[in-house]
CSV table of C-alpha atoms in Angstrom, one decimal:
chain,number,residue,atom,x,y,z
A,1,UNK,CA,-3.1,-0.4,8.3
A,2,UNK,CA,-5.2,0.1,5.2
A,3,UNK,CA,-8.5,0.2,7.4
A,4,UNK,CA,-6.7,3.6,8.8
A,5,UNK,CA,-5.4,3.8,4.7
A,6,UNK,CA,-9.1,3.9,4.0
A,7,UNK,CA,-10.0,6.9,6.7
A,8,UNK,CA,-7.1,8.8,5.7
A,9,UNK,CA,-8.0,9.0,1.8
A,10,UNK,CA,-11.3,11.2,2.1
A,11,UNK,CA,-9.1,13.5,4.4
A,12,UNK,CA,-6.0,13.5,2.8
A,13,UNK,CA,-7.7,14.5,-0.7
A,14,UNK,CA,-10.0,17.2,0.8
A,15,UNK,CA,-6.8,18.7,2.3
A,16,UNK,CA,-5.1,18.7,-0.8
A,17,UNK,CA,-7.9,19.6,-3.2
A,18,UNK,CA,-8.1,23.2,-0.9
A,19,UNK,CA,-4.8,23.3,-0.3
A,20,UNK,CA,-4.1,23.2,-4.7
A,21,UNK,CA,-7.2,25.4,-5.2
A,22,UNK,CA,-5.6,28.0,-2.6
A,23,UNK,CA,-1.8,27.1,-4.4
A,24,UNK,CA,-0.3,26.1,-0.6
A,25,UNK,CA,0.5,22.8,-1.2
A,26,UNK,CA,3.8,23.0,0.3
A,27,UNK,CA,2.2,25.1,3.4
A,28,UNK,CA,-0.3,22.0,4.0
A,29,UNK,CA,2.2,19.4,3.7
A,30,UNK,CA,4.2,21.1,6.1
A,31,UNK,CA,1.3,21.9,8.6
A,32,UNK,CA,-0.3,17.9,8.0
A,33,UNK,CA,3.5,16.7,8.9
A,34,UNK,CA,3.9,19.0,11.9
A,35,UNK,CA,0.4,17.5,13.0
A,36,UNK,CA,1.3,13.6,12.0
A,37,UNK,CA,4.0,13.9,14.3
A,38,UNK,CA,2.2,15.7,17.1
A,39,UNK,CA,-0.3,13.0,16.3
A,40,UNK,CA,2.1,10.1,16.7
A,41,UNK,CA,3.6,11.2,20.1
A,42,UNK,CA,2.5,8.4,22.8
A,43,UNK,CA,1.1,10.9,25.4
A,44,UNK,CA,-1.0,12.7,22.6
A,45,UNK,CA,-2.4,9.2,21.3
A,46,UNK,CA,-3.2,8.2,25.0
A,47,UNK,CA,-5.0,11.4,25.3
A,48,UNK,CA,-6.7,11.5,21.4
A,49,UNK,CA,-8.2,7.7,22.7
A,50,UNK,CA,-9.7,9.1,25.9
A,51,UNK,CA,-13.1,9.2,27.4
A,52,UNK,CA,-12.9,13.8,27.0
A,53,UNK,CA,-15.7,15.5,24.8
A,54,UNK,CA,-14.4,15.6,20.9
A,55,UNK,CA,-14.3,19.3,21.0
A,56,UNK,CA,-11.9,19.8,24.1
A,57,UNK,CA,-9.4,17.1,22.4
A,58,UNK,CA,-9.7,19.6,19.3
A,59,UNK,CA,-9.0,22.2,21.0
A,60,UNK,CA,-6.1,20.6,23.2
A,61,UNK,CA,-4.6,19.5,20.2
A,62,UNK,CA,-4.8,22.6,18.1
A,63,UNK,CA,-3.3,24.3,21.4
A,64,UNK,CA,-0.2,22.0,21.2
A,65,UNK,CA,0.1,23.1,17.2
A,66,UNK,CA,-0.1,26.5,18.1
A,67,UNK,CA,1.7,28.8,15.7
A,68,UNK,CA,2.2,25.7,13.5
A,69,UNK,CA,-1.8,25.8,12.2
A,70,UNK,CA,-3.4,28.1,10.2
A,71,UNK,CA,-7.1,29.0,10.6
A,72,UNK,CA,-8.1,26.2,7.8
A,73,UNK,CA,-5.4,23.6,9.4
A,74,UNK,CA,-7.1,24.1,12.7
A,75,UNK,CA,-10.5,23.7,11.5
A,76,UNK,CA,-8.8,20.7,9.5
A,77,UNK,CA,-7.9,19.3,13.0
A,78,UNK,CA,-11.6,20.3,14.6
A,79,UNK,CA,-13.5,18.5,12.1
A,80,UNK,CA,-10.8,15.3,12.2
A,81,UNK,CA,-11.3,15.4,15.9
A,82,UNK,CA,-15.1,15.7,15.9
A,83,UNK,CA,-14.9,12.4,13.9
A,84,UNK,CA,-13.1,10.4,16.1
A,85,UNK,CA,-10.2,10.1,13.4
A,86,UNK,CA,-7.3,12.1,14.8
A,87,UNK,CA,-5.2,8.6,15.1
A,88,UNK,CA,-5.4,8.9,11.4
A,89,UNK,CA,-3.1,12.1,11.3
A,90,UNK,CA,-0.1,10.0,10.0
A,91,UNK,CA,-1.6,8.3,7.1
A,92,UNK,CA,-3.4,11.6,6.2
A,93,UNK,CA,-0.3,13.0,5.9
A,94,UNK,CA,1.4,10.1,3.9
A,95,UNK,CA,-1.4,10.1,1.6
A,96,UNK,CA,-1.3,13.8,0.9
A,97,UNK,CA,2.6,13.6,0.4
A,98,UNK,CA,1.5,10.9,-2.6
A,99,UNK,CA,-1.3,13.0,-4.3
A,100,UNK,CA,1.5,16.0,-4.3
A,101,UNK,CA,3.5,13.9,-6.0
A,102,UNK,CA,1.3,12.4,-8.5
A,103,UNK,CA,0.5,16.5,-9.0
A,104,UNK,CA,3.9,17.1,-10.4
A,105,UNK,CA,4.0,15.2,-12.2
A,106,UNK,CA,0.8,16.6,-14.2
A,107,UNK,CA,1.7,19.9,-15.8
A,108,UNK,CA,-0.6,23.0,-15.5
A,109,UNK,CA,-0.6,24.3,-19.0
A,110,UNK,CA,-2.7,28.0,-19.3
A,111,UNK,CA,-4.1,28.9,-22.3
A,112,UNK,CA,-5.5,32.3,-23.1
A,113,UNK,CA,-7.3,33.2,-25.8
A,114,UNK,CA,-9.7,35.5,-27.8
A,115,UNK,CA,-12.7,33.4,-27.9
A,116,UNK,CA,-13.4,30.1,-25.8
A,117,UNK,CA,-11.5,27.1,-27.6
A,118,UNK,CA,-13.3,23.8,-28.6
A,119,UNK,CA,-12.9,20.4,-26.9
A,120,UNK,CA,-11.7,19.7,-30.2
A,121,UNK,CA,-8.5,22.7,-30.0
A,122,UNK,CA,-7.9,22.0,-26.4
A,123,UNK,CA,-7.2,18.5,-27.2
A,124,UNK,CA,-5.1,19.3,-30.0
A,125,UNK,CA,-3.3,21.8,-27.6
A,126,UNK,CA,-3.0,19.5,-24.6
A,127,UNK,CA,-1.3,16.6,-27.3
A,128,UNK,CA,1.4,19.6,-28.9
A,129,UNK,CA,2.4,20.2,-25.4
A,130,UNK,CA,2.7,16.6,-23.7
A,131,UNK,CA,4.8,16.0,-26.7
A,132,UNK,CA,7.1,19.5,-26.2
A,133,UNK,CA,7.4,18.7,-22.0
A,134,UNK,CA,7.0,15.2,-22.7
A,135,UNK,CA,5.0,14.8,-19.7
A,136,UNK,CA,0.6,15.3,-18.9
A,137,UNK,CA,-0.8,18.3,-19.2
A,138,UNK,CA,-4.1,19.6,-17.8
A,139,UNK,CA,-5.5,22.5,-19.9
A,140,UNK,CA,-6.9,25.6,-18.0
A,141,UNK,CA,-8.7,27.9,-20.8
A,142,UNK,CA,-8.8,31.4,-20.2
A,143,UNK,CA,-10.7,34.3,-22.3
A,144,UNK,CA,-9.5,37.8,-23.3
A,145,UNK,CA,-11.0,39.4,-25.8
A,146,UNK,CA,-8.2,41.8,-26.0
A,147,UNK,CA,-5.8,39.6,-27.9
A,148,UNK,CA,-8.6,39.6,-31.0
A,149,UNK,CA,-6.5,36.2,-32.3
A,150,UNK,CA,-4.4,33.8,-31.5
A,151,UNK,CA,-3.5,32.0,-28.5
A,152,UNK,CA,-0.6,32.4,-25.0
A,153,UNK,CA,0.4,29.6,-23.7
A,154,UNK,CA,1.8,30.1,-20.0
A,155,UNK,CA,3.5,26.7,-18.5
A,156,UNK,CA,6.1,26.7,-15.9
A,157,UNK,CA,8.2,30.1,-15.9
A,158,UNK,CA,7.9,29.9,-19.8
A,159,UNK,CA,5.3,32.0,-22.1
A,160,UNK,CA,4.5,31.2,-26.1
A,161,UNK,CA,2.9,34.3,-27.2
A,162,UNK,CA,0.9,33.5,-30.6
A,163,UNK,CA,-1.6,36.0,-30.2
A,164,UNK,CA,-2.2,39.0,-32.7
A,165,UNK,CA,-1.4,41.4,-30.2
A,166,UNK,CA,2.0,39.9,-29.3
A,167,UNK,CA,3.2,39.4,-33.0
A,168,UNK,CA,1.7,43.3,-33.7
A,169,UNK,CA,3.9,44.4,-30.4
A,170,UNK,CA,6.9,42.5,-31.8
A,171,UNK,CA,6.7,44.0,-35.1
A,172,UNK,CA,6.5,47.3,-33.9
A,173,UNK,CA,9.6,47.1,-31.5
A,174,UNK,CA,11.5,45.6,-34.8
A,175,UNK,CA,10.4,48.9,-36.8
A,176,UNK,CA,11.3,51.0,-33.8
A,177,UNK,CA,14.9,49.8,-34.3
């Protein structure tokens, strides 16, 4: 089992570092456990281990997926088929489920400000908010020159505006009362 562990990994994290860039994690698990299973049916397995060309197992497989494949999933299959490793499905999709969940448990924490931040204010950024959701953080930095100071800090559903412009907009709703 972990000589199949070890040809699942490479796929399982190249299907979940597109799926995160893209932001369909759940989409992919639910596409890589639709093709596990598929995978794990004794007729498939019988014909994934026969003596047919690599490319009309791909496409017989992706044919029995149908509607359940997107475009990338499908070429996700294709390429897994053209290297033999189709019998791997199962542990592909086991080791995906783990690097979701090691994912959430790492918070995305985006932080806008006017100019770009130093190493040394992202850290001090990234400790303030492991502390205040008392879990990791990993720091995107963004740049807009329209807040001239300050910093937003967008986590979760939640939003800390300390920029210039939001204080300036708060102050003048409090005068408009």
């Amino acid at each position: 089992m972990s000589e199949l562990t070890t040809i699942a990994r490479p796929y399982a994290k190249a299907a979940f570092d597109f799926a995160l860039e893209q932001g369909q994690l759940a989409k992919w698990q639910e596409m890589l456990q639709f093709s596990a299973a598929v995978a794990e049916n004794e007729d498939v397995k019988t014909f994934i281990h026969s003596a047919l060309s690599t490319t009309k197992i791909a496409e017989m497989f992706v044919a029995i997926c149908a509607d359940q494949l997107d475009q990338y999933g499908q070429n996700f299959i294709r390429v897994m088929a053209e290297n033999k490793r189709l019998a791997a499905l199962p542990a592909v999709f086991s080791l995906f489920v783990e690097l979701c969940a090691q994912h959430q448990s790492v918070k995305e924490v985006v932080v806008t400000s006017a100019v770009e931040l130093t190493d040394a204010q992202q850290a001090k950024i990234a400790k303030a908010m492991q502390t205040k959701l008392n879990s990791d953080v990993r720091i995107i930095s963004k740049v807009d020159k329209s807040l001239i100071a300050g910093v937003i800090i967008r986590y979760d559903d939640t939003v800390i505006d300390g920029s210039s412009r939001g204080q300036l907009s708060r102050l003048s709703q409090e005068l408009c009362l």
